């Protein structure tokens, strides 16, 4: 069995497509989205992704726990 270094997780929400890159080595997540930032969240651009980040985190934890069992 090999260790998984990165997980690419495509995501669709609110009609937008994005990609989460989960790096197990560096212990961080990169979120790639090419849609323009809307005015209501320009000061905190991650704000519009809060729901998607929470849902992706929950789904990833469920999937990871199933794989490990």
mmCIF file of N, CA and C in Angstrom:
data_model
loop_
_atom_site.group_PDB
_atom_site.id
_atom_site.type_symbol
_atom_site.label_atom_id
_atom_site.label_comp_id
_atom_site.label_asym_id
_atom_site.label_seq_id
_atom_site.Cartn_x
_atom_site.Cartn_y
_atom_site.Cartn_z
ATOM 1 N N UNK A 1 0.840 -1.179 0.000
ATOM 2 C CA UNK A 1 0.000 0.000 0.000
ATOM 3 C C UNK A 1 0.886 1.244 0.000
ATOM 4 N N UNK A 2 0.592 2.183 -0.856
ATOM 5 C CA UNK A 2 1.364 3.415 -0.903
ATOM 6 C C UNK A 2 0.634 4.514 -0.160
ATOM 7 N N UNK A 3 1.398 5.459 0.339
ATOM 8 C CA UNK A 3 0.793 6.606 1.012
ATOM 9 C C UNK A 3 0.245 7.576 -0.020
ATOM 10 N N UNK A 4 -0.882 8.143 0.267
ATOM 11 C CA UNK A 4 -1.486 9.133 -0.616
ATOM 12 C C UNK A 4 -0.914 10.496 -0.244
ATOM 13 N N UNK A 5 -0.280 11.159 -1.221
ATOM 14 C CA UNK A 5 0.330 12.451 -0.954
ATOM 15 C C UNK A 5 -0.636 13.607 -1.179
ATOM 16 N N UNK A 6 -1.445 13.509 -2.230
ATOM 17 C CA UNK A 6 -2.414 14.553 -2.528
ATOM 18 C C UNK A 6 -3.731 13.934 -2.976
ATOM 19 N N UNK A 7 -4.806 14.637 -2.682
ATOM 20 C CA UNK A 7 -6.131 14.225 -3.141
ATOM 21 C C UNK A 7 -6.704 15.389 -3.932
ATOM 22 N N UNK A 8 -7.166 15.108 -5.152
ATOM 23 C CA UNK A 8 -7.840 16.121 -5.963
ATOM 24 C C UNK A 8 -9.330 15.857 -5.855
ATOM 25 N N UNK A 9 -10.075 16.850 -5.402
ATOM 26 C CA UNK A 9 -11.493 16.660 -5.162
ATOM 27 C C UNK A 9 -12.287 17.720 -5.928
ATOM 28 N N UNK A 10 -12.847 17.359 -7.100
ATOM 29 C CA UNK A 10 -13.666 18.323 -7.835
ATOM 30 C C UNK A 10 -14.959 18.601 -7.070
ATOM 31 N N UNK A 11 -15.466 19.793 -7.219
ATOM 32 C CA UNK A 11 -16.622 20.200 -6.447
ATOM 33 C C UNK A 11 -17.531 21.063 -7.302
ATOM 34 N N UNK A 12 -18.824 20.823 -7.239
ATOM 35 C CA UNK A 12 -19.806 21.657 -7.928
ATOM 36 C C UNK A 12 -20.795 22.175 -6.896
ATOM 37 N N UNK A 13 -20.969 23.481 -6.855
ATOM 38 C CA UNK A 13 -21.921 24.077 -5.928
ATOM 39 C C UNK A 13 -22.412 25.384 -6.513
ATOM 40 N N UNK A 14 -23.659 25.673 -6.309
ATOM 41 C CA UNK A 14 -24.278 26.904 -6.811
ATOM 42 C C UNK A 14 -23.969 27.150 -8.289
ATOM 43 N N UNK A 15 -23.901 26.102 -9.076
ATOM 44 C CA UNK A 15 -23.630 26.248 -10.503
ATOM 45 C C UNK A 15 -22.183 26.522 -10.852
ATOM 46 N N UNK A 16 -21.301 26.518 -9.877
ATOM 47 C CA UNK A 16 -19.877 26.774 -10.114
ATOM 48 C C UNK A 16 -19.101 25.466 -9.974
ATOM 49 N N UNK A 17 -17.996 25.404 -10.662
ATOM 50 C CA UNK A 17 -17.115 24.249 -10.545
ATOM 51 C C UNK A 17 -15.799 24.705 -9.928
ATOM 52 N N UNK A 18 -15.274 23.913 -9.028
ATOM 53 C CA UNK A 18 -14.022 24.248 -8.355
ATOM 54 C C UNK A 18 -13.240 22.965 -8.100
ATOM 55 N N UNK A 19 -12.036 23.119 -7.602
ATOM 56 C CA UNK A 19 -11.188 21.974 -7.310
ATOM 57 C C UNK A 19 -10.500 22.190 -5.982
ATOM 58 N N UNK A 20 -10.644 21.224 -5.089
ATOM 59 C CA UNK A 20 -9.890 21.213 -3.845
ATOM 60 C C UNK A 20 -8.673 20.331 -4.067
ATOM 61 N N UNK A 21 -7.507 20.811 -3.679
ATOM 62 C CA UNK A 21 -6.292 19.999 -3.703
ATOM 63 C C UNK A 21 -5.869 19.839 -2.245
ATOM 64 N N UNK A 22 -5.978 18.619 -1.749
ATOM 65 C CA UNK A 22 -5.663 18.337 -0.349
ATOM 66 C C UNK A 22 -4.282 17.706 -0.306
ATOM 67 N N UNK A 23 -3.341 18.406 0.308
ATOM 68 C CA UNK A 23 -1.953 17.961 0.369
ATOM 69 C C UNK A 23 -1.680 17.363 1.747
ATOM 70 N N UNK A 24 -1.478 16.050 1.784
ATOM 71 C CA UNK A 24 -1.254 15.363 3.057
ATOM 72 C C UNK A 24 0.151 15.587 3.591
ATOM 73 N N UNK A 25 1.093 15.918 2.736
ATOM 74 C CA UNK A 25 2.468 16.141 3.174
ATOM 75 C C UNK A 25 2.596 17.516 3.827
ATOM 76 N N UNK A 26 2.140 18.537 3.120
ATOM 77 C CA UNK A 26 2.251 19.910 3.634
ATOM 78 C C UNK A 26 1.127 20.263 4.602
ATOM 79 N N UNK A 27 0.116 19.409 4.680
ATOM 80 C CA UNK A 27 -1.021 19.595 5.588
ATOM 81 C C UNK A 27 -1.787 20.883 5.286
ATOM 82 N N UNK A 28 -2.098 21.095 4.009
ATOM 83 C CA UNK A 28 -2.930 22.239 3.666
ATOM 84 C C UNK A 28 -3.821 21.929 2.480
ATOM 85 N N UNK A 29 -4.816 22.779 2.303
ATOM 86 C CA UNK A 29 -5.792 22.617 1.230
ATOM 87 C C UNK A 29 -5.713 23.838 0.320
ATOM 88 N N UNK A 30 -5.684 23.586 -0.984
ATOM 89 C CA UNK A 30 -5.732 24.655 -1.969
ATOM 90 C C UNK A 30 -7.079 24.569 -2.659
ATOM 91 N N UNK A 31 -7.719 25.701 -2.808
ATOM 92 C CA UNK A 31 -9.032 25.764 -3.433
ATOM 93 C C UNK A 31 -8.884 26.553 -4.721
ATOM 94 N N UNK A 32 -9.182 25.934 -5.862
ATOM 95 C CA UNK A 32 -9.029 26.574 -7.161
ATOM 96 C C UNK A 32 -10.412 26.841 -7.748
ATOM 97 N N UNK A 33 -10.661 28.109 -8.027
ATOM 98 C CA UNK A 33 -11.936 28.526 -8.608
ATOM 99 C C UNK A 33 -11.657 29.714 -9.522
ATOM 100 N N UNK A 34 -12.185 29.675 -10.738
ATOM 101 C CA UNK A 34 -11.896 30.712 -11.713
ATOM 102 C C UNK A 34 -13.027 31.715 -11.899
ATOM 103 N N UNK A 35 -14.090 31.599 -11.127
ATOM 104 C CA UNK A 35 -15.180 32.559 -11.264
ATOM 105 C C UNK A 35 -14.782 33.882 -10.616
ATOM 106 N N UNK A 36 -15.270 35.014 -11.135
ATOM 107 C CA UNK A 36 -14.916 36.321 -10.568
ATOM 108 C C UNK A 36 -15.432 36.472 -9.133
ATOM 109 N N UNK A 37 -14.688 37.210 -8.342
ATOM 110 C CA UNK A 37 -15.093 37.478 -6.960
ATOM 111 C C UNK A 37 -16.192 38.533 -6.956
ATOM 112 N N UNK A 38 -17.248 38.255 -6.253
ATOM 113 C CA UNK A 38 -18.390 39.169 -6.198
ATOM 114 C C UNK A 38 -18.115 40.312 -5.216
ATOM 115 N N UNK A 39 -18.788 41.443 -5.416
ATOM 116 C CA UNK A 39 -18.553 42.640 -4.601
ATOM 117 C C UNK A 39 -18.774 42.405 -3.109
ATOM 118 N N UNK A 40 -19.790 41.614 -2.752
ATOM 119 C CA UNK A 40 -20.120 41.424 -1.339
ATOM 120 C C UNK A 40 -19.054 40.660 -0.558
ATOM 121 N N UNK A 41 -18.107 40.050 -1.255
ATOM 122 C CA UNK A 41 -17.073 39.303 -0.524
ATOM 123 C C UNK A 41 -15.651 39.659 -0.974
ATOM 124 N N UNK A 42 -15.467 40.818 -1.590
ATOM 125 C CA UNK A 42 -14.132 41.219 -2.058
ATOM 126 C C UNK A 42 -13.156 41.406 -0.899
ATOM 127 N N UNK A 43 -13.622 41.884 0.242
ATOM 128 C CA UNK A 43 -12.730 42.111 1.386
ATOM 129 C C UNK A 43 -12.313 40.792 2.051
ATOM 130 N N UNK A 44 -13.104 39.740 1.893
ATOM 131 C CA UNK A 44 -12.778 38.408 2.413
ATOM 132 C C UNK A 44 -13.228 37.397 1.371
ATOM 133 N N UNK A 45 -12.404 37.166 0.385
ATOM 134 C CA UNK A 45 -12.831 36.359 -0.763
ATOM 135 C C UNK A 45 -13.179 34.919 -0.402
ATOM 136 N N UNK A 46 -12.621 34.384 0.663
ATOM 137 C CA UNK A 46 -12.959 33.016 1.067
ATOM 138 C C UNK A 46 -14.379 32.916 1.599
ATOM 139 N N UNK A 47 -14.991 34.021 1.941
ATOM 140 C CA UNK A 47 -16.315 34.045 2.566
ATOM 141 C C UNK A 47 -17.357 33.313 1.721
ATOM 142 N N UNK A 48 -17.305 33.500 0.399
ATOM 143 C CA UNK A 48 -18.318 32.852 -0.439
ATOM 144 C C UNK A 48 -18.128 31.348 -0.532
ATOM 145 N N UNK A 49 -16.972 30.849 -0.109
ATOM 146 C CA UNK A 49 -16.693 29.418 -0.165
ATOM 147 C C UNK A 49 -16.861 28.713 1.172
ATOM 148 N N UNK A 50 -17.268 29.438 2.193
ATOM 149 C CA UNK A 50 -17.349 28.855 3.534
ATOM 150 C C UNK A 50 -18.217 27.600 3.557
ATOM 151 N N UNK A 51 -19.393 27.666 2.952
ATOM 152 C CA UNK A 51 -20.291 26.503 2.955
ATOM 153 C C UNK A 51 -19.660 25.328 2.200
ATOM 154 N N UNK A 52 -19.051 25.607 1.055
ATOM 155 C CA UNK A 52 -18.422 24.547 0.263
ATOM 156 C C UNK A 52 -17.261 23.921 1.022
ATOM 157 N N UNK A 53 -16.478 24.727 1.722
ATOM 158 C CA UNK A 53 -15.336 24.206 2.489
ATOM 159 C C UNK A 53 -15.818 23.296 3.608
ATOM 160 N N UNK A 54 -16.862 23.702 4.296
ATOM 161 C CA UNK A 54 -17.400 22.887 5.393
ATOM 162 C C UNK A 54 -17.952 21.562 4.857
ATOM 163 N N UNK A 55 -18.731 21.623 3.775
ATOM 164 C CA UNK A 55 -19.298 20.402 3.197
ATOM 165 C C UNK A 55 -18.206 19.478 2.649
ATOM 166 N N UNK A 56 -17.229 20.034 1.977
ATOM 167 C CA UNK A 56 -16.133 19.222 1.440
ATOM 168 C C UNK A 56 -15.364 18.548 2.571
ATOM 169 N N UNK A 57 -15.157 19.272 3.648
ATOM 170 C CA UNK A 57 -14.452 18.711 4.798
ATOM 171 C C UNK A 57 -15.215 17.524 5.381
ATOM 172 N N UNK A 58 -16.518 17.672 5.541
ATOM 173 C CA UNK A 58 -17.339 16.586 6.087
ATOM 174 C C UNK A 58 -17.322 15.363 5.169
ATOM 175 N N UNK A 59 -17.488 15.601 3.860
ATOM 176 C CA UNK A 59 -17.509 14.484 2.912
ATOM 177 C C UNK A 59 -16.141 13.800 2.824
ATOM 178 N N UNK A 60 -15.081 14.589 2.890
ATOM 179 C CA UNK A 60 -13.738 14.016 2.838
ATOM 180 C C UNK A 60 -13.485 13.139 4.070
ATOM 181 N N UNK A 61 -13.872 13.617 5.228
ATOM 182 C CA UNK A 61 -13.684 12.838 6.464
ATOM 183 C C UNK A 61 -14.444 11.515 6.395
ATOM 184 N N UNK A 62 -15.663 11.550 5.874
ATOM 185 C CA UNK A 62 -16.458 10.316 5.745
ATOM 186 C C UNK A 62 -15.758 9.346 4.799
ATOM 187 N N UNK A 63 -15.347 9.858 3.632
ATOM 188 C CA UNK A 63 -14.677 9.001 2.641
ATOM 189 C C UNK A 63 -13.357 8.462 3.179
ATOM 190 N N UNK A 64 -12.599 9.291 3.851
ATOM 191 C CA UNK A 64 -11.288 8.868 4.370
ATOM 192 C C UNK A 64 -11.456 7.795 5.443
ATOM 193 N N UNK A 65 -12.448 7.960 6.299
ATOM 194 C CA UNK A 65 -12.680 6.962 7.348
ATOM 195 C C UNK A 65 -13.118 5.624 6.759
ATOM 196 N N UNK A 66 -13.897 5.637 5.689
ATOM 197 C CA UNK A 66 -14.313 4.378 5.044
ATOM 198 C C UNK A 66 -13.124 3.678 4.403
ATOM 199 N N UNK A 67 -12.245 4.455 3.791
ATOM 200 C CA UNK A 67 -11.072 3.877 3.139
ATOM 201 C C UNK A 67 -10.153 3.227 4.165
ATOM 202 N N UNK A 68 -9.998 3.852 5.312
ATOM 203 C CA UNK A 68 -9.056 3.379 6.328
ATOM 204 C C UNK A 68 -9.586 2.170 7.107
ATOM 205 N N UNK A 69 -10.886 1.927 7.096
ATOM 206 C CA UNK A 69 -11.414 0.824 7.889
ATOM 207 C C UNK A 69 -11.272 -0.504 7.201
#
